[in-house]
Amino acid sequence: MERDLNQDHRGRLTRDGIRIHDPADFAGMHKAGRLAAEILDEVIALVRPGATTAEIDAYITRRVDQAGAQSATIGYKGYRHASCISVNHVVCHGIPGSKIPKWKNDSFARTDDVLKDGDILNVDVTVIVDGWYGDSSRMYVAGEPKPYARRLIQVTHDALMLGIEAVKPGNTFGDIGHAIQSFVEAQGMSVVRDFCGHGLGRVFHAPPNVLHYGRAGTGPVLEEGMFFTIEPMVNLGRPETKVLADDWTAITRDKSLSAQFEHSVGVTRDGADIFTLSPAGRFHPTFEVA
Ligand code: MF3
Ligand code: CO
Ligand code: CO
């Protein structure tokens, strides 16, 4: 018999449709995750007042190509860019090169994609290396962050890491959501409900939906070999979002500031293996030299 080249069909699925990967599959995810993380490290040098989101995305496009990899987002449901760049009150899926939506603290409407001093932005990159998907995002600041922006970014980062700490066989997806939500709300901030993390592997988006809120002990039980993202979006104000007429850009309804961090992880025998760790140790903060 010919081996099925579509290795999606390897391994087994749980009753919730979640793929259990082989131990050997972790290496593929590490390679893909590492490329996404290297690119996000390199983006640090590009973010400054006066830079455009188009030029950041152009760099990412070139870099993915030079690595002999593919962008997972170009051509995905009609999306045409190698990254999503979400500025200030844009929650996610900001389109590089498009006009930055006016937010609360802008005195004038913006007419372009030029970053201003104090803007905060999430850059989200997903690459495909040898068929495996690496998906990660983190926060950057053009110039000096305002104290409230710095706090939002810190809380969002720490929420992701607390979610990852809840990853181990026997825990549930509800444990991850609960760890994130209880921490964020105790800081007086809110967790976005309209977008979630996702299973991934040899596909971009697979079961389960990884919610960033929920009740401990609910949801599917984590098993060794599951691969998924955790990517909490946290708002300074209310959690509600709306999608702009471009059908992609999601903003906070109350125009409050929003932040997001994302890692791709695998469940090991006793915890989580983070595929998208920063080789430079610069996942957070990107705006300070340690
Ligand atoms: N990378 C995003 C995620 O974390 C998905 C972006 S899809 C796109 O799942 F089409 F907007 F790029
Ligand atoms: Co993702
Ligand atoms: Co992503």
Short mmCIF file of C-alpha atoms and ligand atoms in Angstrom, two decimals:
data_model
loop_
_atom_site.label_atom_id
_atom_site.label_comp_id
_atom_site.label_asym_id
_atom_site.label_seq_id
_atom_site.Cartn_x
_atom_site.Cartn_y
_atom_site.Cartn_z
CA MET A 1 0.00 0.00 0.00
CA GLU A 2 1.10 3.56 -0.76
CA ARG A 3 1.49 5.69 2.34
CA ASP A 4 -1.12 8.40 2.44
CA LEU A 5 0.76 11.62 1.70
CA ASN A 6 -1.92 13.61 3.44
CA GLN A 7 -0.66 13.04 6.93
CA ASP A 8 -3.75 14.73 8.33
CA HIS A 9 -5.03 11.21 8.43
CA ARG A 10 -2.38 9.97 10.81
CA GLY A 11 -2.93 9.57 14.52
CA ARG A 12 -6.38 9.46 16.03
CA LEU A 13 -9.21 11.83 16.87
CA THR A 14 -10.84 12.15 20.27
CA ARG A 15 -14.63 12.05 20.60
CA ASP A 16 -14.51 15.86 20.42
CA GLY A 17 -12.70 15.63 17.07
CA ILE A 18 -9.37 16.76 18.53
CA ARG A 19 -6.33 15.20 16.82
CA ILE A 20 -3.82 13.30 18.95
CA HIS A 21 -0.42 13.70 17.29
CA ASP A 22 2.55 11.32 17.40
CA PRO A 23 5.63 12.16 19.50
CA ALA A 24 7.56 12.59 16.22
CA ASP A 25 5.16 15.35 15.13
CA PHE A 26 6.46 17.74 17.81
CA ALA A 27 9.64 18.30 15.76
CA GLY A 28 7.66 19.59 12.78
CA MET A 29 5.72 22.00 14.99
CA HIS A 30 8.95 23.25 16.57
CA LYS A 31 10.40 24.07 13.16
CA ALA A 32 7.31 25.98 12.06
CA GLY A 33 6.87 27.69 15.41
CA ARG A 34 10.50 28.73 15.49
CA LEU A 35 10.24 30.45 12.11
CA ALA A 36 7.16 32.41 13.21
CA ALA A 37 8.97 33.42 16.40
CA GLU A 38 12.16 34.45 14.58
CA ILE A 39 10.15 36.66 12.27
CA LEU A 40 8.34 38.26 15.23
CA ASP A 41 11.76 38.89 16.84
CA GLU A 42 12.93 40.64 13.68
CA VAL A 43 9.82 42.83 13.55
CA ILE A 44 10.99 44.53 16.79
CA ALA A 45 13.52 46.57 14.80
CA LEU A 46 10.86 47.77 12.33
CA VAL A 47 8.34 49.20 14.78
CA ARG A 48 8.78 52.94 15.39
CA PRO A 49 6.76 56.12 14.93
CA GLY A 50 6.59 56.85 11.19
CA ALA A 51 6.75 53.19 10.15
CA THR A 52 3.78 51.82 8.19
CA THR A 53 1.98 48.55 8.77
CA ALA A 54 2.40 47.89 5.00
CA GLU A 55 6.19 47.92 5.29
CA ILE A 56 6.13 45.59 8.32
CA ASP A 57 3.96 43.15 6.38
CA ALA A 58 6.17 43.45 3.27
CA TYR A 59 9.15 42.46 5.41
CA ILE A 60 7.27 39.44 6.77
CA THR A 61 6.19 38.35 3.28
CA ARG A 62 9.80 38.46 2.05
CA ARG A 63 11.14 36.72 5.14
CA VAL A 64 8.68 33.80 4.89
CA ASP A 65 9.60 33.41 1.24
CA GLN A 66 13.37 33.54 1.91
CA ALA A 67 12.94 30.79 4.49
CA GLY A 68 11.40 28.58 1.81
CA ALA A 69 8.18 28.53 3.82
CA GLN A 70 4.61 29.56 3.03
CA SER A 71 2.32 32.11 4.60
CA ALA A 72 -0.82 30.44 5.95
CA THR A 73 -2.84 33.64 5.76
CA ILE A 74 -2.23 34.63 2.12
CA GLY A 75 -5.23 33.18 0.30
CA TYR A 76 -6.94 32.10 3.52
CA LYS A 77 -10.67 32.91 3.12
CA GLY A 78 -9.69 35.65 0.69
CA TYR A 79 -7.17 37.28 3.05
CA ARG A 80 -4.20 38.66 1.08
CA HIS A 81 -1.42 39.39 3.59
CA ALA A 82 1.31 37.49 5.46
CA SER A 83 0.34 39.09 8.78
CA CYS A 84 -2.46 40.70 10.70
CA ILE A 85 -1.47 44.00 12.31
CA SER A 86 -3.95 45.28 14.87
CA VAL A 87 -3.35 48.80 16.19
CA ASN A 88 -4.74 50.29 19.44
CA HIS A 89 -8.47 49.46 19.65
CA VAL A 90 -8.26 46.95 16.81
CA VAL A 91 -8.80 43.60 18.55
CA CYS A 92 -7.52 41.32 15.78
CA HIS A 93 -7.36 40.76 12.00
CA GLY A 94 -6.17 44.30 11.27
CA ILE A 95 -5.20 44.52 7.59
CA PRO A 96 -1.66 45.76 6.95
CA GLY A 97 -1.56 48.80 4.67
CA SER A 98 -5.12 49.78 5.41
CA LYS A 99 -6.05 53.02 7.15
CA ILE A 100 -5.68 52.72 10.91
CA PRO A 101 -9.20 53.17 12.35
CA LYS A 102 -9.66 56.32 14.42
CA TRP A 103 -9.84 55.60 18.12
CA LYS A 104 -10.68 57.38 21.35
CA ASN A 105 -7.38 59.14 21.83
CA ASP A 106 -6.96 60.43 18.25
CA SER A 107 -7.85 64.08 17.89
CA PHE A 108 -8.13 63.73 14.09
CA ALA A 109 -9.26 60.86 11.89
CA ARG A 110 -6.33 58.95 10.45
CA THR A 111 -5.85 58.81 6.71
CA ASP A 112 -3.12 56.20 6.40
CA ASP A 113 -1.31 53.26 8.02
CA VAL A 114 1.48 55.32 9.61
CA LEU A 115 2.27 54.46 13.25
CA LYS A 116 2.34 57.32 15.76
CA ASP A 117 4.21 57.66 19.04
CA GLY A 118 2.47 55.58 21.71
CA ASP A 119 0.54 53.33 19.31
CA ILE A 120 0.39 49.72 20.47
CA LEU A 121 0.08 46.94 17.93
CA ASN A 122 -0.25 43.19 17.68
CA VAL A 123 1.54 41.45 14.83
CA ASP A 124 0.21 37.95 14.10
CA VAL A 125 2.12 35.61 11.78
CA THR A 126 1.27 32.06 10.69
CA VAL A 127 3.74 30.11 8.57
CA ILE A 128 3.72 26.65 7.03
CA VAL A 129 6.99 24.70 7.18
CA ASP A 130 7.06 21.18 5.71
CA GLY A 131 3.27 21.13 6.06
CA TRP A 132 3.23 22.13 9.75
CA TYR A 133 1.62 25.39 10.95
CA GLY A 134 3.30 27.84 13.34
CA ASP A 135 0.99 30.58 14.63
CA SER A 136 2.07 33.32 17.04
CA SER A 137 1.48 36.97 17.84
CA ARG A 138 2.77 39.50 20.29
CA MET A 139 2.55 43.17 21.19
CA TYR A 140 4.80 46.03 20.04
CA VAL A 141 4.83 49.73 20.80
CA ALA A 142 5.80 52.57 18.47
CA GLY A 143 7.87 54.87 20.69
CA GLU A 144 6.88 55.16 24.34
CA PRO A 145 3.91 53.25 25.74
CA LYS A 146 1.48 55.13 28.00
CA PRO A 147 1.29 53.61 31.51
CA TYR A 148 -2.22 52.20 30.93
CA ALA A 149 -1.11 50.63 27.64
CA ARG A 150 1.90 49.08 29.32
CA ARG A 151 -0.37 47.62 32.00
CA LEU A 152 -2.80 46.19 29.44
CA ILE A 153 0.06 44.56 27.56
CA GLN A 154 1.54 43.11 30.75
CA VAL A 155 -1.81 41.69 31.90
CA THR A 156 -2.49 40.15 28.47
CA HIS A 157 0.94 38.53 28.36
CA ASP A 158 0.59 37.18 31.89
CA ALA A 159 -2.91 35.89 31.09
CA LEU A 160 -1.53 33.86 28.18
CA MET A 161 1.23 32.41 30.36
CA LEU A 162 -1.27 31.51 33.10
CA GLY A 163 -3.38 29.77 30.45
CA ILE A 164 -0.33 27.81 29.33
CA GLU A 165 0.39 26.83 32.94
CA ALA A 166 -3.01 25.12 32.99
CA VAL A 167 -2.00 22.90 30.06
CA LYS A 168 -1.37 19.31 31.15
CA PRO A 169 -3.03 15.95 30.60
CA GLY A 170 -6.12 15.55 32.77
CA ASN A 171 -6.89 19.26 32.94
CA THR A 172 -9.69 20.59 30.72
CA PHE A 173 -9.96 23.39 28.18
CA GLY A 174 -12.25 25.11 30.69
CA ASP A 175 -9.32 25.21 33.12
CA ILE A 176 -7.33 27.20 30.56
CA GLY A 177 -10.19 29.65 29.97
CA HIS A 178 -10.84 30.01 33.66
CA ALA A 179 -7.19 30.74 34.47
CA ILE A 180 -7.17 33.51 31.86
CA GLN A 181 -10.56 35.04 32.63
CA SER A 182 -10.25 35.09 36.42
CA PHE A 183 -6.85 36.79 36.24
CA VAL A 184 -7.87 39.39 33.65
CA GLU A 185 -11.12 40.33 35.36
CA ALA A 186 -9.36 40.66 38.74
CA GLN A 187 -7.28 43.38 37.04
CA GLY A 188 -10.46 45.23 35.99
CA MET A 189 -10.00 44.36 32.31
CA SER A 190 -12.14 42.15 30.06
CA VAL A 191 -11.64 39.04 27.92
CA VAL A 192 -12.91 39.11 24.33
CA ARG A 193 -15.49 36.35 23.70
CA ASP A 194 -15.93 36.74 19.95
CA PHE A 195 -12.60 35.14 18.95
CA CYS A 196 -10.83 32.10 20.30
CA GLY A 197 -7.76 29.93 19.95
CA HIS A 198 -7.85 26.75 17.87
CA GLY A 199 -6.39 23.37 17.25
CA LEU A 200 -3.66 23.31 14.58
CA GLY A 201 -1.00 21.00 13.20
CA ARG A 202 -1.04 20.11 9.53
CA VAL A 203 -4.09 22.38 9.31
CA PHE A 204 -4.55 26.04 10.31
CA HIS A 205 -7.79 25.86 12.25
CA ALA A 206 -9.05 22.58 13.72
CA PRO A 207 -11.09 21.56 16.76
CA PRO A 208 -11.31 22.53 19.52
CA ASN A 209 -12.27 26.18 19.91
CA VAL A 210 -9.96 27.29 22.71
CA LEU A 211 -12.02 29.75 24.73
CA HIS A 212 -10.23 32.35 26.85
CA TYR A 213 -13.00 32.34 29.45
CA GLY A 214 -14.95 29.60 31.16
CA ARG A 215 -15.40 27.39 34.15
CA ALA A 216 -12.77 25.14 35.66
CA GLY A 217 -13.35 21.45 34.99
CA THR A 218 -15.58 21.98 31.94
CA GLY A 219 -14.89 21.21 28.30
CA PRO A 220 -12.78 18.49 26.66
CA VAL A 221 -10.01 16.84 28.69
CA LEU A 222 -6.45 17.61 27.55
CA GLU A 223 -4.42 14.67 26.27
CA GLU A 224 -0.77 14.30 25.35
CA GLY A 225 -0.31 14.99 21.63
CA MET A 226 -2.93 17.73 21.27
CA PHE A 227 -1.64 20.84 19.44
CA PHE A 228 -3.46 24.18 19.74
CA THR A 229 -3.09 27.92 20.14
CA ILE A 230 -3.91 30.06 23.13
CA GLU A 231 -4.37 33.68 22.04
CA PRO A 232 -6.28 35.80 24.54
CA MET A 233 -7.49 39.24 23.49
CA VAL A 234 -7.92 41.60 26.45
CA ASN A 235 -9.68 44.97 26.45
CA LEU A 236 -9.24 47.87 28.86
CA GLY A 237 -13.00 48.46 28.60
CA ARG A 238 -15.88 46.20 27.65
CA PRO A 239 -15.44 42.85 25.84
CA GLU A 240 -17.78 43.46 22.87
CA THR A 241 -16.30 43.74 19.39
CA LYS A 242 -17.51 44.61 15.92
CA VAL A 243 -16.12 43.86 12.49
CA LEU A 244 -15.64 46.78 10.10
CA ALA A 245 -16.99 46.93 6.54
CA ASP A 246 -13.73 45.41 5.20
CA ASP A 247 -15.05 42.13 6.74
CA TRP A 248 -11.81 41.55 8.68
CA THR A 249 -10.85 44.36 11.06
CA ALA A 250 -12.36 43.70 14.49
CA ILE A 251 -12.46 46.64 16.92
CA THR A 252 -13.70 47.15 20.45
CA ARG A 253 -17.25 48.52 20.40
CA ASP A 254 -16.44 51.00 23.14
CA LYS A 255 -13.21 52.08 21.36
CA SER A 256 -11.13 50.98 24.34
CA LEU A 257 -7.56 49.73 23.89
CA SER A 258 -7.05 46.01 23.16
CA ALA A 259 -4.06 43.66 23.32
CA GLN A 260 -3.30 40.05 22.37
CA PHE A 261 -0.53 37.47 22.70
CA GLU A 262 -0.53 34.05 21.01
CA HIS A 263 1.55 30.90 21.34
CA SER A 264 1.19 27.53 19.60
CA VAL A 265 1.61 24.71 22.13
CA GLY A 266 1.59 20.95 22.36
CA VAL A 267 0.48 18.86 25.33
CA THR A 268 3.31 16.73 26.74
CA ARG A 269 3.27 13.96 29.36
CA ASP A 270 3.27 16.53 32.17
CA GLY A 271 2.69 19.99 30.75
CA ALA A 272 3.00 22.20 27.67
CA ASP A 273 5.65 22.41 24.96
CA ILE A 274 5.65 25.96 23.53
CA PHE A 275 6.45 25.79 19.81
CA THR A 276 6.68 29.57 19.27
CA LEU A 277 9.17 30.59 22.00
CA SER A 278 11.29 33.60 21.02
CA PRO A 279 14.85 32.49 20.14
CA ALA A 280 16.00 35.97 21.24
CA GLY A 281 14.01 35.82 24.49
CA ARG A 282 12.02 38.87 23.30
CA PHE A 283 8.42 37.60 23.30
CA HIS A 284 7.65 40.24 25.91
CA PRO A 285 8.37 43.05 26.28
CA THR A 286 9.38 43.88 22.71
CA PHE A 287 9.69 47.58 23.56
CA GLU A 288 12.48 47.36 26.12
CA VAL A 289 16.00 46.09 25.69
CA ALA A 290 16.54 43.77 28.59
N1 MF3 B 1 -3.35 34.01 12.80
C1 MF3 B 1 -4.73 34.22 13.13
C2 MF3 B 1 -5.03 33.26 14.26
O1 MF3 B 1 -4.42 33.39 15.27
C3 MF3 B 1 -5.65 33.98 11.99
C4 MF3 B 1 -5.54 35.00 10.94
S1 MF3 B 1 -6.56 34.57 9.65
C5 MF3 B 1 -6.38 35.84 8.60
O2 MF3 B 1 -5.80 32.33 14.19
F1 MF3 B 1 -6.90 35.47 7.51
F2 MF3 B 1 -6.94 36.93 9.11
F3 MF3 B 1 -5.09 36.13 8.44
CO CO B 2 -4.25 31.45 15.98
CO CO B 3 -2.39 33.97 14.91
#
